[in-house]
Coordinates of C-alpha atoms and ligand atoms in Angstrom, one line a residue:
X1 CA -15.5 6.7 21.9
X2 CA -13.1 8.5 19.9
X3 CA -14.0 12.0 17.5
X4 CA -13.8 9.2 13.8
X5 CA -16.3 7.1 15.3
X6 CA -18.5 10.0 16.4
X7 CA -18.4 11.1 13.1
X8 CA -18.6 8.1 11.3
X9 CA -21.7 7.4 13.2
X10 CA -23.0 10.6 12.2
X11 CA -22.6 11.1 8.8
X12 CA -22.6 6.7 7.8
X13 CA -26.2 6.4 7.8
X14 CA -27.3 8.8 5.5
X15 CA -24.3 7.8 2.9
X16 CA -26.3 4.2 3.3
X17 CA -29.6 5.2 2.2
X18 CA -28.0 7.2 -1.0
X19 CA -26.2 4.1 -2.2
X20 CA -29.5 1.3 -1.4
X21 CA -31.7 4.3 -3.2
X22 CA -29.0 4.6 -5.8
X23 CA -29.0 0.8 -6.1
X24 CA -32.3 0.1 -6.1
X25 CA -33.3 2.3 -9.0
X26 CA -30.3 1.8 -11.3
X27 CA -29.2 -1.9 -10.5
X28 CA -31.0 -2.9 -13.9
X29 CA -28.2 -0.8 -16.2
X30 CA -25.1 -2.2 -17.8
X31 CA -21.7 -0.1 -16.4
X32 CA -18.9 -2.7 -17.8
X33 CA -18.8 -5.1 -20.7
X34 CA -16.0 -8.0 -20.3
X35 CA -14.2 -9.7 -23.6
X36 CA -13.0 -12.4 -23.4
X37 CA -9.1 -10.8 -23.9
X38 CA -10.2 -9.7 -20.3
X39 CA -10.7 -13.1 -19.1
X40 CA -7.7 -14.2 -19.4
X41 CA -6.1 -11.1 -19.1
X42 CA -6.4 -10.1 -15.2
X43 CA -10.0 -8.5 -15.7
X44 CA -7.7 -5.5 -16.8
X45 CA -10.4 -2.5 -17.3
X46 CA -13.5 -4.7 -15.9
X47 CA -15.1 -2.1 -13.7
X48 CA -17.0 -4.8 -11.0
X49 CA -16.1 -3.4 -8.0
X50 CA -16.9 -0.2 -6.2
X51 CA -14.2 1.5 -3.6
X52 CA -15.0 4.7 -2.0
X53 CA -12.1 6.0 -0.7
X54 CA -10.0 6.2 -3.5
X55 CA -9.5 6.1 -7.5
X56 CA -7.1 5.9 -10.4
X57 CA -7.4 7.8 -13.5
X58 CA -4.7 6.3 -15.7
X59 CA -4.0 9.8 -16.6
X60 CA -3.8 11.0 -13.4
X61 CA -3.0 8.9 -10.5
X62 CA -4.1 8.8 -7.0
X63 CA -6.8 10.3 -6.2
X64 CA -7.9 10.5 -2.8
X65 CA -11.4 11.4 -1.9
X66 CA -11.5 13.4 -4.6
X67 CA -8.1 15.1 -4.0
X68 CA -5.1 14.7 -6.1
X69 CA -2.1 13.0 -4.0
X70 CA 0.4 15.9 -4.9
X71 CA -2.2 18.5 -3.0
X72 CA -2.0 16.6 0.0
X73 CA 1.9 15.0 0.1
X74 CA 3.0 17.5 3.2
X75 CA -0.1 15.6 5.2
X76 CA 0.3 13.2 8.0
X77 CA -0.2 9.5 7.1
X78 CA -3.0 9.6 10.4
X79 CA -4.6 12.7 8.6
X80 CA -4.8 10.6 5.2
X81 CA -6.7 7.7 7.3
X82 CA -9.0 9.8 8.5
X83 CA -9.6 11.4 5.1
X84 CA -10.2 7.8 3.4
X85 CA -12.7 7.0 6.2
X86 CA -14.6 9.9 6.1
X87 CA -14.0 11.9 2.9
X88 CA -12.7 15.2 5.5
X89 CA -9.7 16.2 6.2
X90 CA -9.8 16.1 10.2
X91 CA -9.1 19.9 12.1
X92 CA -6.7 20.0 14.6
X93 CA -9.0 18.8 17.2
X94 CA -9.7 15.7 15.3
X95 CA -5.6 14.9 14.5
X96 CA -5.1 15.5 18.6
X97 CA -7.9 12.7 19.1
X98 CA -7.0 10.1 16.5
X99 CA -3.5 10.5 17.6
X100 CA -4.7 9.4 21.0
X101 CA -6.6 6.7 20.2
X102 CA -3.4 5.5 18.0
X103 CA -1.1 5.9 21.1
X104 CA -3.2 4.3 23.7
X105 CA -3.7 0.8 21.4
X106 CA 0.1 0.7 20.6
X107 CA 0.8 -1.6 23.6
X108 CA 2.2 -5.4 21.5
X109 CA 1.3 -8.2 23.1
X110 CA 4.4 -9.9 24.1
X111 CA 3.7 -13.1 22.5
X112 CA 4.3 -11.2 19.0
X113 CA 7.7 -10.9 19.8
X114 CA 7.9 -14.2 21.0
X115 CA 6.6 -15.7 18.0
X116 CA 9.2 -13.3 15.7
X117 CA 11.9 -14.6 17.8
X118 CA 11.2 -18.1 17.1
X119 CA 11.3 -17.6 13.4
X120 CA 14.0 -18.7 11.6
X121 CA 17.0 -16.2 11.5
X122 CA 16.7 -15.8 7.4
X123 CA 12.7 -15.5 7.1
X124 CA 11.8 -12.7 4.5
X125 CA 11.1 -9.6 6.6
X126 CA 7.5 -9.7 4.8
X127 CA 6.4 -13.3 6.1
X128 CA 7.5 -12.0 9.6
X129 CA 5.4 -8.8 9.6
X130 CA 2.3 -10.3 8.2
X131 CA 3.0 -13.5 10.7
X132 CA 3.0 -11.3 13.5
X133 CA -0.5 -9.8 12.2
X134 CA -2.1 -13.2 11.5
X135 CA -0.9 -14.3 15.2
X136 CA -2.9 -11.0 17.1
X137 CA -6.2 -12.6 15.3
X138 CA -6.8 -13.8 19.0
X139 CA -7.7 -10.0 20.1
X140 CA -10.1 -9.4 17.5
X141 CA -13.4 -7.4 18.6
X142 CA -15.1 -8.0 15.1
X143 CA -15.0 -11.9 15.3
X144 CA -16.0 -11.5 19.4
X145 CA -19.0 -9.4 18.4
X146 CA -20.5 -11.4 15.8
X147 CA -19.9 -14.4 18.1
X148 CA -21.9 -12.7 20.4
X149 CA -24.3 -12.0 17.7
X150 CA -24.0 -8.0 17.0
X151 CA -26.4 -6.8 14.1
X152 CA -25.2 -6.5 10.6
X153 CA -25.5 -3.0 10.6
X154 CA -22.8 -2.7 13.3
X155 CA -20.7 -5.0 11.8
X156 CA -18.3 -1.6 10.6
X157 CA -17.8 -0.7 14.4
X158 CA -16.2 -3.4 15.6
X159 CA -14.4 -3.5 12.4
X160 CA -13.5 0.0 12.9
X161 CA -12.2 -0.6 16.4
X162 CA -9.4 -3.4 15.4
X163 CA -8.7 -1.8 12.5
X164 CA -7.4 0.9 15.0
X165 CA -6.2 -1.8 16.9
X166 CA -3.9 -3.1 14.2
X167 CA -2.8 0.2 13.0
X168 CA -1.3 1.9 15.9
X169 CA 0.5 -1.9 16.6
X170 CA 2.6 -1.7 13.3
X171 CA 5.1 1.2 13.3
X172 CA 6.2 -0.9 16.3
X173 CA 6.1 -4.2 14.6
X174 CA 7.6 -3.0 11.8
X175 CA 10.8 -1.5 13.4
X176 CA 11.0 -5.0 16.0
X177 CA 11.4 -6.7 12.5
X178 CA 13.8 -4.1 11.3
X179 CA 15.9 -4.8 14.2
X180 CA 15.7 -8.5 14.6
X181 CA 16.3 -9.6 11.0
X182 CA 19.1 -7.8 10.3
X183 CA 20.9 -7.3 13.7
X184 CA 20.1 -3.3 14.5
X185 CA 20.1 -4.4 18.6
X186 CA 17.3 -3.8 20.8
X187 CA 13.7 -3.0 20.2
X188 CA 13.3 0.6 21.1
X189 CA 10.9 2.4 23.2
X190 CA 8.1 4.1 21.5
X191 CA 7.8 8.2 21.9
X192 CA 4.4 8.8 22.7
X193 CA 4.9 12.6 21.8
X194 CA 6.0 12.1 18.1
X195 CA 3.1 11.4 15.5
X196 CA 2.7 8.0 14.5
X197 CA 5.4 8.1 11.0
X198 CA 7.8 9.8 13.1
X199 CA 7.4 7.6 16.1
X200 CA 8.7 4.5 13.6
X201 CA 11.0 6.6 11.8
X202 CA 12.6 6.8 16.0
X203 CA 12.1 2.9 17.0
X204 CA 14.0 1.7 13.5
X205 CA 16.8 3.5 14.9
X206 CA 18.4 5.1 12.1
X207 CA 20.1 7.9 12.6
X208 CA 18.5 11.0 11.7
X209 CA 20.4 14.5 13.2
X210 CA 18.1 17.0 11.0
X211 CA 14.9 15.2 11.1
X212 CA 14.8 14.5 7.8
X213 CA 14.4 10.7 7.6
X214 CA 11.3 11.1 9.8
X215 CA 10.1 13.5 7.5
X216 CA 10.9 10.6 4.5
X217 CA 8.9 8.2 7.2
X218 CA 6.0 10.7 6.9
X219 CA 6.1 10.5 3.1
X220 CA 6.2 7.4 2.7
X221 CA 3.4 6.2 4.5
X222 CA 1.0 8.9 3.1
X223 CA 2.1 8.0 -0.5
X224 CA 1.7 4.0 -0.7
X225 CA -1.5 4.0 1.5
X226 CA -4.1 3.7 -0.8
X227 CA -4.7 2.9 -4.6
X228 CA -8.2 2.1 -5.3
X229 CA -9.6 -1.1 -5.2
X230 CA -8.7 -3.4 -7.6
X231 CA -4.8 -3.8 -7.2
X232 CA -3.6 -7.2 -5.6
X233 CA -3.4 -6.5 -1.7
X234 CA -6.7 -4.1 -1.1
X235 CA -8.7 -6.6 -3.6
X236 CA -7.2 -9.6 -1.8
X237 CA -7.7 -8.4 1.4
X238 CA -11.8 -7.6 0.3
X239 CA -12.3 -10.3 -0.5
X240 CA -11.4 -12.5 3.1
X241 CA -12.7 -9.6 4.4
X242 CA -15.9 -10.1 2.6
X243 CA -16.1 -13.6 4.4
X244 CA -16.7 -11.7 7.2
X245 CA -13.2 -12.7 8.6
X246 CA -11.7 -10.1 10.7
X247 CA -9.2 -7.8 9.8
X248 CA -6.1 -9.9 11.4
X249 CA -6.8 -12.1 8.5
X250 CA -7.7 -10.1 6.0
X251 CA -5.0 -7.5 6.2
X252 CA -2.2 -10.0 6.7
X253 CA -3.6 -12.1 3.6
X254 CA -3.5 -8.8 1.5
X255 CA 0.2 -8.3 2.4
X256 CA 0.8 -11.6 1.5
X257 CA -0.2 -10.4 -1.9
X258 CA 1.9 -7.1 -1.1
X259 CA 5.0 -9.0 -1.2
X260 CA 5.0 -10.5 -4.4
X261 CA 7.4 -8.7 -7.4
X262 CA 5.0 -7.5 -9.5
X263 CA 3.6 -5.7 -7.1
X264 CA 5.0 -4.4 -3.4
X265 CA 8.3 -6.5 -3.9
X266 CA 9.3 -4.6 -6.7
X267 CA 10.6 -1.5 -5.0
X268 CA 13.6 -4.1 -3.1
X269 CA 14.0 -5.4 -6.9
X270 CA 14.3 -1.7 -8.4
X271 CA 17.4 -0.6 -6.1
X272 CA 18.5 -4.2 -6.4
X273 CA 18.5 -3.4 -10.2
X274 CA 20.2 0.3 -10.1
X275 CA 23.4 -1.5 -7.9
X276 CA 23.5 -4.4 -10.3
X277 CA 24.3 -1.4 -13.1
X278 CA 26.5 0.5 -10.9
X279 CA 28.5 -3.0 -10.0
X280 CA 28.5 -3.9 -13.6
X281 CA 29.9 -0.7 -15.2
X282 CA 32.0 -0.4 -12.1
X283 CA 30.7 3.1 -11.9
X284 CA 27.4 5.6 -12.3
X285 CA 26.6 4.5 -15.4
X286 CA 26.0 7.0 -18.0
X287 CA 22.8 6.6 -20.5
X288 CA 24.1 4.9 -23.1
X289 CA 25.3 2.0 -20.9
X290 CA 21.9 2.1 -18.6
X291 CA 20.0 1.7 -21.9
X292 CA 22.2 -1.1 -23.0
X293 CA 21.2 -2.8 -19.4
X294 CA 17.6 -2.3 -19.8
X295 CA 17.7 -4.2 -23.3
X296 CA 19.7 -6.9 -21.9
X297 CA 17.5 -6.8 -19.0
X298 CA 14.1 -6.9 -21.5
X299 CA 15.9 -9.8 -23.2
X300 CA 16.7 -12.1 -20.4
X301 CA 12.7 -12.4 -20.3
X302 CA 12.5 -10.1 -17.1
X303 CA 10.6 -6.8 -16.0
X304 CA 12.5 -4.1 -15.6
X305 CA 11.2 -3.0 -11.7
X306 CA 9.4 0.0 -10.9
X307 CA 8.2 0.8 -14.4
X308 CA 4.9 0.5 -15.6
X309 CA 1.6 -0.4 -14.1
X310 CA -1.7 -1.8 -14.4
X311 CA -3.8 1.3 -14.4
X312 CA -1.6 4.2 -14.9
X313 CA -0.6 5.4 -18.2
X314 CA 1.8 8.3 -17.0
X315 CA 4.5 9.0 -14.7
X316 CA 3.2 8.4 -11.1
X317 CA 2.6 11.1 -9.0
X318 CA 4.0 9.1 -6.0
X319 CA 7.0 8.8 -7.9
X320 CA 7.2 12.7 -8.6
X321 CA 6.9 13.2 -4.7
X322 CA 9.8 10.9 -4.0
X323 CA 11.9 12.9 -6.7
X324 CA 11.0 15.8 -5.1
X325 CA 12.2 15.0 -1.7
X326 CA 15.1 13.4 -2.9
X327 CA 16.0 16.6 -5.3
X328 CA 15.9 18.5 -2.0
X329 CA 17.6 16.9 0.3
X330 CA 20.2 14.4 -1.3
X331 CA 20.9 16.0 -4.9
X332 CA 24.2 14.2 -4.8
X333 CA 23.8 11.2 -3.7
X334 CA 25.5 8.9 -6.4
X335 CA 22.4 6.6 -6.6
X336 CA 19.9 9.2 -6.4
X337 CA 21.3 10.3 -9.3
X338 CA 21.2 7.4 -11.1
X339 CA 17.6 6.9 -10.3
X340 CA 16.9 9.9 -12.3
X341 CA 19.5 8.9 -15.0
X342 CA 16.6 5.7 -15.3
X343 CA 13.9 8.2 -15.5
X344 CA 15.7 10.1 -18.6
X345 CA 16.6 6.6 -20.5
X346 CA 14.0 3.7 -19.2
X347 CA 10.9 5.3 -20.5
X348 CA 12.3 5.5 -24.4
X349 CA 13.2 2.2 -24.5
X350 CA 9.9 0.5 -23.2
X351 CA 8.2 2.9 -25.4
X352 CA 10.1 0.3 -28.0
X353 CA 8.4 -2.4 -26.5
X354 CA 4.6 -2.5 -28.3
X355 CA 3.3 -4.9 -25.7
X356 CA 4.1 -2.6 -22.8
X357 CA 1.2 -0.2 -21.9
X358 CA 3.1 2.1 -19.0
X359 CA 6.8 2.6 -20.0
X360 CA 7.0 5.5 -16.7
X361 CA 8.2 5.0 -13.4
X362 CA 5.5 3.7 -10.9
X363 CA 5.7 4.1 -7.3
X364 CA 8.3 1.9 -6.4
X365 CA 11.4 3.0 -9.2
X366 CA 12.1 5.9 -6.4
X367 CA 11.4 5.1 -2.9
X368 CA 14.7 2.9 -2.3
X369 CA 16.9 5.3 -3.3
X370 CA 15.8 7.7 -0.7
X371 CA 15.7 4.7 1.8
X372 CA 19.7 4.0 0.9
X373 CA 20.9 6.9 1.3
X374 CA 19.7 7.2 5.4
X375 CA 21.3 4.2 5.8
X376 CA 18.6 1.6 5.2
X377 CA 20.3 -0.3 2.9
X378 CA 18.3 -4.0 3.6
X379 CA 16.5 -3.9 0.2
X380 CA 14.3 -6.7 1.6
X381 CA 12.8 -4.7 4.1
X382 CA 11.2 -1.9 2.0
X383 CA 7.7 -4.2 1.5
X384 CA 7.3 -4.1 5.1
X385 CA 7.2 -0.6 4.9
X386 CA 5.0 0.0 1.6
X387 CA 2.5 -2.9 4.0
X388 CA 2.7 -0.3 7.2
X389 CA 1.3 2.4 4.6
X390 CA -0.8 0.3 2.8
X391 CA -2.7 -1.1 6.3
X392 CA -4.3 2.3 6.3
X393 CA -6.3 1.7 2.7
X394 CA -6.7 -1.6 3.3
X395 CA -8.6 -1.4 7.1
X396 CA -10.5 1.7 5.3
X397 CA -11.9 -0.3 2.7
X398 CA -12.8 -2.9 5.1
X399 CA -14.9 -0.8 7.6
X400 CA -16.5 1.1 4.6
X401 CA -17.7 -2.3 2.6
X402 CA -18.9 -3.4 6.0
X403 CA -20.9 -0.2 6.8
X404 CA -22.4 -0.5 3.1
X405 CA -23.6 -4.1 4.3
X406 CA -21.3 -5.5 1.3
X407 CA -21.7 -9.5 0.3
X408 CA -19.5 -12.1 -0.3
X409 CA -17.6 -11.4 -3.0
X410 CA -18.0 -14.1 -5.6
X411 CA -17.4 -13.2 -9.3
X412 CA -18.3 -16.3 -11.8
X413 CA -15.6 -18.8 -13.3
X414 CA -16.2 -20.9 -16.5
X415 CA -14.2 -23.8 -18.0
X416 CA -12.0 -22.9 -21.4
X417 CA -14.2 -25.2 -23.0
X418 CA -17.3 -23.3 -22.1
X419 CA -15.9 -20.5 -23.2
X420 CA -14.9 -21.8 -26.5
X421 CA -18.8 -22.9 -27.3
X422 CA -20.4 -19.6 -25.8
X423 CA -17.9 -17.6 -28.4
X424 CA -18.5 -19.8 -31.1
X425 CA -22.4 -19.1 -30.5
Ligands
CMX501 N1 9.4 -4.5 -17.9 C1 9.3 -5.5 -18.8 N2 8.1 -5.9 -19.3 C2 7.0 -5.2 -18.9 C3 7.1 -4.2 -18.0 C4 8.3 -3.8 -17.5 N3 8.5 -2.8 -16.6 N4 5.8 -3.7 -17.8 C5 5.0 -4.5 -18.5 N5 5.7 -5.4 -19.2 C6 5.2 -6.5 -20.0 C7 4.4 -7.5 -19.2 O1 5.2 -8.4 -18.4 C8 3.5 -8.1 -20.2 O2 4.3 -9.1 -20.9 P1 3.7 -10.5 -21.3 O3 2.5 -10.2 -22.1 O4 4.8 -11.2 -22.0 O5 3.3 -11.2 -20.0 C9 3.3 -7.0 -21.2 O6 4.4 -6.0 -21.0 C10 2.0 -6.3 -21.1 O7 1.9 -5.8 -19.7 P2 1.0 -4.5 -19.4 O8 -0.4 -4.7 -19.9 O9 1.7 -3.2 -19.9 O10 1.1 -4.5 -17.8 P3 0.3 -5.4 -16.8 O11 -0.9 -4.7 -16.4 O12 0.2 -6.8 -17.3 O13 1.4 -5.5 -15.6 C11 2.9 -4.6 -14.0 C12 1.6 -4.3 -14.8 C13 3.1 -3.5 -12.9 C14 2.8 -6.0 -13.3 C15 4.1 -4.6 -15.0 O14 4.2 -3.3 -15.6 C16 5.4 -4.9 -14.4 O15 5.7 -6.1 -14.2 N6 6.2 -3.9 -14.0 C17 7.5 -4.2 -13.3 C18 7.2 -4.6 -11.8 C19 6.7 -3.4 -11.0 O16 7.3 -2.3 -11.0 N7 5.7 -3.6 -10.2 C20 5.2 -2.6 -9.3 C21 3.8 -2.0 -9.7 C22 3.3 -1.0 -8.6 C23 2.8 -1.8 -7.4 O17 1.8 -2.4 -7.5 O18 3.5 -1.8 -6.4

């Protein structure tokens, strides 16, 4: 058994008894109050769900186990599993083990890359990553166990154990789709001595003479792993999940909800949207003309990508960390630039916009910038990688609401017309 599920065991059970204690006394009092503006308005604000592992303060961000993201940005994304898991950061001891256990379940069964081959040549890099989760559901040890009839308070091990599983599988995946889709060549070898964001960063095969791309790798999947609860793909994913299907299906159904533009899609429509200004102007475009493309944009009835958000009602701190990185190590770069040309000009004119909440950048108005200049310049690739990040929130969510002994999650649904009479009363 390896040191997280030693220590999951050992701290678990008396987390447990807090929250029935905590439950049992105070399940009587009223936390949210829903209008009905927020019935038809995506529950926006409705607190009915509880996630442990992270939050989101609109006026802050990420928060991770009670630590800001920008304390914690130079972290491995293995370290920031462990820390959504179990609230710790692990020691050095505890990185060494994880990074075992990671390594000895990256083995892909070969019919994954059977099944990718057999897809058809133009599939969206998304619906071939999540295929190739769905089509592993065959190994799962949760859905073995509870066919074998394993206690509901043990439901969170076997959960734990695929969710492991899964996770040391996709850097691999990931870079196989990389390869195939667009032509790259061969799959390449993993490096069992690199950590698990570097080890991708080496089978996508980009080259990378100072290091730096794995270090952008490493970024990456720290910064798009979590994001409390109620955003499409971890609420998605809870709620399969909460079926008591295993984590094959409930992690490839919440990427499935990843990939749509409002949400993980929109960081392959953001670039897409920078080039479109630079191929329109024929050159960087100053202010003046990139405010004169957001209007236009506005006014052609569509979003302009990788600004505002559900929750958040400043700039996002994952989007400060990619402008940091990309201040250091590509200052030049013509569309880096421009990126933060967008920062200085976007913001004023969606503050012009009264029905927009959020006019600052969100996570995804950076990433592809960075992504371009190394080379990866497949736009429709970059949900795959937000997913490979995201996996790590997601499985955490799913072993903690299964540890807690969660139900099914089943909110209530009422006809318009019902509606209409119970205001009207
Ligand atoms: N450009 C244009 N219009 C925008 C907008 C933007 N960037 N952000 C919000 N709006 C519009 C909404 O479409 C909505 O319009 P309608 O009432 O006509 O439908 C109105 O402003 C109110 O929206 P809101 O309450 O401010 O924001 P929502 O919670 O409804 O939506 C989000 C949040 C992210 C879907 C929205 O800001 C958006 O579409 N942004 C662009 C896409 C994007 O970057 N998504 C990535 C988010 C991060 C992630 O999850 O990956």
């Amino acid at each position: 058994m390896g040191l997280l599920k030693e220590k999951l065991e050992k701290e678990l059970p008396a987390l447990i008894k807090e929250i029935r204690e905590f439950t049992k006394e105070n399940g009587h009092k009223v936390v949210s109050e829903v209008k009905l503006s927020q019935v038809y308005g995506g529950l926006r604000g409705v607190k009915g769900l509880v996630c442990d592992t992270s939050e989101v303060p609109p006026d802050k961000g990420l928060i991770i186990r009670g630590i800001e993201l920008k304390e914690i940005t130079d972290k491995l994304p293995e370290e920031i599993f462990w820390l959504l898991l179990t609230g710790d950061l692990p020691n050095a001891t505890e990185l060494k083990d994880l990074q075992r256990e990671l390594n000895e379940r990256a083995d892909v069964p070969t019919y994954v890359w059977d099944v990718l081959d057999a897809m058809p040549a133009d599939s969206h890099p998304m619906a071939m990553f999540n295929t190739a989760i769905l089509v592993m559901q065959r190994e799962s040890k949760f859905a073995k166990a509870y066919a074998d009839g394993v206690q509901k308070v043990d439901y969170w091990k076997s959960t734990l154990e695929e969710s492991l599983d899964v996770i040391a599988k996709l850097p691999a995946i990931g870079a196989y789709v990389y390869r195939k889709r667009f032509d790259k060549g061969d799959r390449i070898a993993p490096d069992t001595t690199l950590d698990w964001g570097a080890n991708y960063a080496h089978m996508l095969g980009i080259e990378d003479k100072d290091g730096t791309f794995a270090e952008l790798m490493q970024l990456y999947l720290t910064l798009h792993c979590d994001h409390e609860g109620g955003n499409v793909s971890a609420y998605s994913s809870a709620t399969i999940s909460s079926a008591l299907s295993d984590i094959y299906y409930s992690l490839s159904g919440g990427l499935n909800g990843l990939a749509g533009p409002l949400h993980g899609l929109a960081n392959q429509e953001c670039l897409k949207w920078i080039i479109e200004t630079e191929e329109k102007f024929g050159h960087a475009p100053t202010p003046a003309e990139l405010e004169k493309f957001a209007w236009e944009t506005l006014a052609s009835g569509k979003v302009v990508p990788g600004y505002g958000h559900a929750v958040l009602r400043i700039t996002d701190p994952r989007y400060d960390a990619f402008l940091k990185f990309g201040k250091k190590h590509m200052p030049e770069d013509p569309i880096f630039k421009t990126v933060s040309t967008v920062f200085d000009v976007v913001p004023g004119v969606l503050r012009q916009v009264k029905k927009i909440k959020d006019p600052w950048p969100n996570v995804d108005a950076g990433s592809g910038a960075l992504l371009y200049h190394y080379g990866m310049k497949e736009f429709s690739y970059y949900t795959v990688l937000f997913s490979i990040s995201r996996a790590l929130g997601i499985c955490s969510q799913s072993v903690i609401a299964r540890a807690y002994g969660l139900p099914i999650i089943r909110p209530k649904s009422m006809p318009t017309k019902k509606y209409m009479e119970m205001v009207k009363d």
